[in-house]
Amino acid sequence: MSDDTADAIGARGPGSVELVDDEREQIESLTATTPAGFAEIEIAAPGHDRPPVGGAASGAAMPAAAASAAVLEEDEGESAIDYFSSARRGIGFADRHGRLALAIAALLALLLGAQWTIAERSMIAARVPALAPALSTVLAPFGLDIGPPRDLGSLTIESFELRASGTPGVLAMSAILRNRAGYGVQWPSMQLTLTDAGNRVLVRKVLGPDHYLRETRGGDGLPPRAEWPVRLALEADDLQPAGYSVVLFYP
């Protein structure tokens, strides 16, 4: 070391180092020639959080990715068919299928009407006699005839009597049937129930038109607003009935 240099260092004193002019110029030239594409790196002071590497770039990329995903979902939603939208729910079956739906509905209505007409043909003919010939002509090829209707609501038993006859073990039954309707009705069946003193059933017997019309000719049915006497002899054997009941019905 030369004397001039030693004097300079001695003049500065211990603990202080000062760059010479040549060294300062070299450092400044290196700093000035840093390429422009490199970002400057700042050293954070102790106690402060260091920002994540690439934080600025990631923050800018996330909104762009979210926006592109939203656009993609919107495009897929528009291209999909919504079968449950309010607009499609408002379209009825007849609007979508037109004349075919109306034709099927009309055919079903005709079938239901025909079924009801066949089932109620006797009552229709009885209430509207003018339609009876036409119904007979239409239904005859199918083996369907028209007779007196079944109408329990118009039938009543005006009187009923059950007593012992002169023959042992035989009971005499007499009753009067009445038809209150303005048209003839089918002959009903009768269910006779005999009971003892404790109201326990001793015997039940069904009496059809073949039983109580054997001695008389009642025709096809009970005439309108007419009364018909019924008399029968019933075998009771050793029965001692204390009560009885009778019910009209159609089998």
C-alpha angles and dihedrals in degrees: 000000000000123000093248092055093047091051091051093051092045091051092055092053131218120313097029126095121185124190119238120236095258094054092046092054092051093052093047091050091053092049093048094050096056107132114257094231095066119090117231113252116220120199110224119229118250113274095033124103116249113236114242117264111264092008095144093049093047092049091054094045098051097064090048093052092047091050093051091049091051091051091050093051091048091052092049091048092052093049094049120089115240106209092178099052119130090246093058093042089058091059109092129211092258092050092054098042102027118182095011092062092048091049092051092048091050091049092051091049091051092049092050091048092050092049092051092047092053093048094047099034094118094050092046091051091047095050095039106031092180090069095052097088093048093048091049092051094049097044100038094083088058093052093252118137132190121234139153112313127244109250117160091172091070096049127087137168106234095187137359130187132178119184141151115274129214089264116081114246093016127109123202116222125192129176141159121225119203131196112204096181125100091236135053120270135199118271109261130222122241128217113207118197122190119200136186130231091282091053090250116148114255099176142343123209131183115216115196129190088267088064103047097033098052094101096039135046109236098175122218095324148337106298120241116281091357137133125221126196117222122199125177139166112220127196109232100169106194096342117132103193119194096189144006143193134200130203130189119221144151116240 
